[in-house]
Amino acid sequence: MSAPPPRVVIADDQALVRTGFGMILAADGIDVVAEAADGEQAVAAVERTRPDLVLMDVRMPVLDGLEATRRILSGGLVPEPPRVLILTTYDLDRYVYAALAAGASGFLLKDVTPEHLVAAVRMVRAGDALLAPAITRRLVERFVSRAEHTTALHRDLAVLTPRETEVLQALGTGLSNAELAARFGIGEATVKTHVARILAKLRLRDRAQAVVVAYETGLITPRSQES
């Protein structure tokens, strides 16, 4: 029996963006259960419709997407918070990094192709994170050492085994499960077990937050990424 289609809320202050994305998703059988023109409407829509995923713009009136993301993912709004996929016009938007730290599962540029949009929604709904390694690296290089992002995910990596630490370091560079398996000479099932244990031990929501922790703890640095 196939899984039901994802249920999505689209939050953006531009009506054309909401309409366009909604049409693209609906054409692929994805159910758009609500639209929101600002962060407060997005929070209310999540509480009302209990979606699987929110496409969240960053810069919106009344309440911005970052604070809306925090409220949605805090655990107090709905029993099972949805995944949040950040929409941004700029791949180096300083708010995107903070959104990832707050629990967002990745981000998309607004000029994304229809095919990529649909694939991203389905990927994130399935529990994966959407982080292009090159963009992630540039984001972290620019913002991880600054105090301007308000959310930090510092964790004590001593709780990890040596192999789990190695996997976290590699995961932080944006490698997929298949690439991790090839690097360490293990099966993908074993990789998934390592990743699950890392997330549980460090109390992280998903791989996106693991990337943030890998940089914030110094496990990965911009210099090590270049080597």
Short mmCIF file of C-alpha atoms in Angstrom, two decimals:
data_model
loop_
_atom_site.label_atom_id
_atom_site.label_comp_id
_atom_site.label_asym_id
_atom_site.label_seq_id
_atom_site.Cartn_x
_atom_site.Cartn_y
_atom_site.Cartn_z
CA MET A 1 0.00 0.00 0.00
CA SER A 2 1.49 3.34 -1.08
CA ALA A 3 1.89 6.20 1.36
CA PRO A 4 -0.69 9.01 1.17
CA PRO A 5 0.45 12.15 -0.66
CA PRO A 6 2.23 14.81 1.41
CA ARG A 7 0.02 17.48 2.96
CA VAL A 8 1.65 20.88 2.56
CA VAL A 9 1.20 24.44 3.82
CA ILE A 10 2.71 27.19 1.64
CA ALA A 11 3.76 30.34 3.53
CA ASP A 12 4.88 33.31 1.42
CA ASP A 13 3.86 36.95 1.34
CA GLN A 14 3.70 36.95 -2.45
CA ALA A 15 0.40 35.61 -3.75
CA LEU A 16 1.92 34.65 -7.12
CA VAL A 17 4.54 32.51 -5.41
CA ARG A 18 1.91 30.71 -3.34
CA THR A 19 -0.31 30.16 -6.36
CA GLY A 20 2.51 29.00 -8.61
CA PHE A 21 3.98 26.57 -6.10
CA GLY A 22 0.51 25.32 -5.23
CA MET A 23 -0.28 24.56 -8.87
CA ILE A 24 3.03 22.72 -9.33
CA LEU A 25 2.50 20.56 -6.25
CA ALA A 26 -1.17 19.87 -7.00
CA ALA A 27 -0.28 18.76 -10.53
CA ASP A 28 1.92 16.07 -9.01
CA GLY A 29 -0.77 14.89 -6.59
CA ILE A 30 0.57 16.72 -3.54
CA ASP A 31 -2.17 18.14 -1.32
CA VAL A 32 -1.82 21.84 -0.49
CA VAL A 33 -3.99 22.11 2.62
CA ALA A 34 -3.48 25.83 3.35
CA GLU A 35 -1.72 29.01 2.27
CA ALA A 36 -0.35 31.76 4.52
CA ALA A 37 0.73 35.31 3.76
CA ASP A 38 2.74 35.82 6.95
CA GLY A 39 4.31 33.89 9.81
CA GLU A 40 1.35 34.16 12.13
CA GLN A 41 -0.96 32.75 9.47
CA ALA A 42 1.54 29.94 8.90
CA VAL A 43 1.58 28.99 12.59
CA ALA A 44 -2.22 29.06 12.71
CA ALA A 45 -2.46 26.98 9.52
CA VAL A 46 -0.16 24.33 10.97
CA GLU A 47 -2.17 24.15 14.17
CA ARG A 48 -5.40 23.89 12.18
CA THR A 49 -4.42 21.48 9.38
CA ARG A 50 -1.56 19.39 10.89
CA PRO A 51 0.42 19.21 7.60
CA ASP A 52 3.39 16.98 6.84
CA LEU A 53 5.50 19.84 5.56
CA VAL A 54 5.61 23.65 5.42
CA LEU A 55 7.20 25.60 2.58
CA MET A 56 8.29 28.66 4.57
CA ASP A 57 9.39 32.01 3.20
CA VAL A 58 11.90 33.87 5.38
CA ARG A 59 10.99 37.51 4.93
CA MET A 60 7.31 38.00 5.70
CA PRO A 61 5.33 40.69 7.53
CA VAL A 62 3.80 40.38 11.02
CA LEU A 63 6.00 37.39 11.91
CA ASP A 64 9.02 36.31 9.88
CA GLY A 65 9.63 32.76 8.73
CA LEU A 66 12.42 32.15 11.21
CA GLU A 67 10.29 32.84 14.28
CA ALA A 68 7.37 30.96 12.71
CA THR A 69 9.68 27.97 12.19
CA ARG A 70 10.77 28.09 15.83
CA ARG A 71 7.18 28.18 17.06
CA ILE A 72 6.11 25.34 14.77
CA LEU A 73 9.03 23.09 15.66
CA SER A 74 9.16 23.88 19.38
CA GLY A 75 7.03 20.84 20.15
CA GLY A 76 4.23 22.71 21.86
CA LEU A 77 2.10 23.65 18.86
CA VAL A 78 1.10 20.22 17.54
CA PRO A 79 1.93 16.71 18.78
CA GLU A 80 3.93 15.83 15.65
CA PRO A 81 5.51 18.97 14.15
CA PRO A 82 5.78 19.04 10.36
CA ARG A 83 8.99 19.30 8.44
CA VAL A 84 9.89 22.84 7.40
CA LEU A 85 11.54 23.64 4.08
CA ILE A 86 12.78 27.22 3.87
CA LEU A 87 12.16 29.27 0.72
CA THR A 88 14.62 32.04 -0.01
CA THR A 89 15.57 34.32 -2.88
CA TYR A 90 19.22 34.28 -1.87
CA ASP A 91 21.36 31.21 -1.26
CA LEU A 92 23.39 33.18 1.29
CA ASP A 93 20.51 34.57 3.29
CA ARG A 94 21.78 34.92 6.87
CA TYR A 95 18.42 33.79 8.20
CA VAL A 96 18.66 30.41 6.51
CA TYR A 97 21.45 29.24 8.79
CA ALA A 98 19.46 30.20 11.87
CA ALA A 99 16.42 28.42 10.42
CA LEU A 100 18.44 25.21 10.03
CA ALA A 101 19.59 25.53 13.64
CA ALA A 102 15.96 26.02 14.66
CA GLY A 103 15.03 22.71 13.07
CA ALA A 104 14.27 23.38 9.41
CA SER A 105 15.06 20.40 7.19
CA GLY A 106 16.66 22.36 4.38
CA PHE A 107 16.06 25.20 1.98
CA LEU A 108 15.16 25.94 -1.62
CA LEU A 109 15.79 28.94 -3.79
CA LYS A 110 12.59 30.44 -5.17
CA ASP A 111 13.77 29.95 -8.75
CA VAL A 112 13.70 26.18 -8.24
CA THR A 113 12.44 24.12 -11.18
CA PRO A 114 9.03 22.45 -10.83
CA GLU A 115 10.67 19.02 -10.87
CA HIS A 116 13.12 19.94 -8.13
CA LEU A 117 10.35 21.47 -6.00
CA VAL A 118 8.28 18.29 -6.15
CA ALA A 119 11.30 16.07 -5.50
CA ALA A 120 12.35 18.23 -2.55
CA VAL A 121 8.92 18.07 -0.92
CA ARG A 122 8.79 14.30 -1.25
CA MET A 123 12.38 13.88 -0.04
CA VAL A 124 11.93 16.01 3.06
CA ARG A 125 8.55 14.50 3.86
CA ALA A 126 10.26 11.08 3.79
CA GLY A 127 12.62 12.26 6.54
CA ASP A 128 15.71 13.33 4.62
CA ALA A 129 17.33 16.75 4.72
CA LEU A 130 17.76 18.97 1.70
CA LEU A 131 21.22 20.49 1.83
CA ALA A 132 23.30 21.10 -1.26
CA PRO A 133 26.90 20.64 -0.05
CA ALA A 134 28.31 23.68 -1.91
CA ILE A 135 25.62 26.03 -0.62
CA THR A 136 25.82 24.59 2.88
CA ARG A 137 29.57 25.15 2.92
CA ARG A 138 29.20 28.79 1.85
CA LEU A 139 26.48 29.39 4.43
CA VAL A 140 28.58 28.00 7.24
CA GLU A 141 31.76 29.74 6.14
CA ARG A 142 29.94 33.05 6.21
CA PHE A 143 27.92 32.73 9.39
CA VAL A 144 29.07 29.99 11.76
CA SER A 145 31.74 32.12 13.47
CA ARG A 146 29.46 35.12 13.95
CA ALA A 147 27.26 35.90 16.92
CA GLU A 148 24.46 37.29 14.77
CA HIS A 149 22.60 34.00 14.45
CA THR A 150 20.53 33.64 17.58
CA THR A 151 20.13 29.86 17.77
CA ALA A 152 23.06 27.57 18.53
CA LEU A 153 23.11 23.79 18.64
CA HIS A 154 26.36 23.18 20.48
CA ARG A 155 26.54 19.59 21.67
CA ASP A 156 29.09 17.50 23.58
CA LEU A 157 30.51 15.12 20.99
CA ALA A 158 32.06 12.99 23.74
CA VAL A 159 28.83 10.96 23.80
CA LEU A 160 29.65 9.63 20.32
CA THR A 161 31.82 6.63 19.54
CA PRO A 162 34.91 7.23 17.39
CA ARG A 163 33.14 5.79 14.34
CA GLU A 164 30.03 7.92 14.98
CA THR A 165 32.26 10.99 15.16
CA GLU A 166 33.81 10.06 11.82
CA VAL A 167 30.37 9.59 10.29
CA LEU A 168 29.19 12.95 11.65
CA GLN A 169 32.22 14.68 10.18
CA ALA A 170 31.59 13.14 6.77
CA LEU A 171 27.85 13.75 7.01
CA GLY A 172 28.60 17.41 7.69
CA THR A 173 30.15 17.76 4.27
CA GLY A 174 26.81 16.86 2.69
CA LEU A 175 27.48 13.24 1.74
CA SER A 176 24.48 11.00 1.04
CA ASN A 177 24.01 7.60 2.71
CA ALA A 178 25.38 5.88 -0.39
CA GLU A 179 28.45 8.12 -0.38
CA LEU A 180 28.97 7.55 3.34
CA ALA A 181 28.73 3.80 2.80
CA ALA A 182 31.34 3.94 0.05
CA ARG A 183 33.69 6.09 2.11
CA PHE A 184 33.62 3.78 5.14
CA GLY A 185 33.26 0.48 3.31
CA ILE A 186 30.00 -0.42 5.06
CA GLY A 187 26.42 -1.03 3.96
CA GLU A 188 23.81 1.70 3.70
CA ALA A 189 21.77 0.02 6.45
CA THR A 190 24.75 0.38 8.79
CA VAL A 191 25.12 4.02 7.77
CA LYS A 192 21.47 4.64 8.62
CA THR A 193 22.02 3.04 12.03
CA HIS A 194 25.03 5.27 12.71
CA VAL A 195 23.12 8.40 11.63
CA ALA A 196 20.10 7.48 13.75
CA ARG A 197 22.32 6.98 16.80
CA ILE A 198 24.10 10.29 16.21
CA LEU A 199 20.80 12.16 16.00
CA ALA A 200 19.47 10.43 19.12
CA LYS A 201 22.60 10.98 21.21
CA LEU A 202 22.92 14.63 20.23
CA ARG A 203 19.16 15.25 20.45
CA LEU A 204 18.93 16.49 16.86
CA ARG A 205 15.90 16.58 14.63
CA ASP A 206 17.56 15.49 11.38
CA ARG A 207 20.66 15.60 9.21
CA ALA A 208 20.34 19.34 8.65
CA GLN A 209 20.91 20.01 12.34
CA ALA A 210 23.76 17.48 12.34
CA VAL A 211 25.52 19.59 9.69
CA VAL A 212 25.10 22.68 11.87
CA VAL A 213 26.56 20.87 14.89
CA ALA A 214 29.51 19.54 12.88
CA TYR A 215 30.52 23.11 12.09
CA GLU A 216 29.59 24.77 15.38
CA THR A 217 31.68 22.28 17.37
CA GLY A 218 34.66 22.72 15.06
CA LEU A 219 34.50 19.12 13.82
CA ILE A 220 34.50 20.66 10.34
CA THR A 221 36.02 23.99 9.39
CA PRO A 222 35.97 25.84 6.07
CA ARG A 223 39.67 25.03 5.76
CA SER A 224 39.11 21.29 6.27
CA GLN A 225 36.37 21.40 3.63
CA GLU A 226 38.86 22.66 1.06
CA SER A 227 41.37 19.88 1.72
#
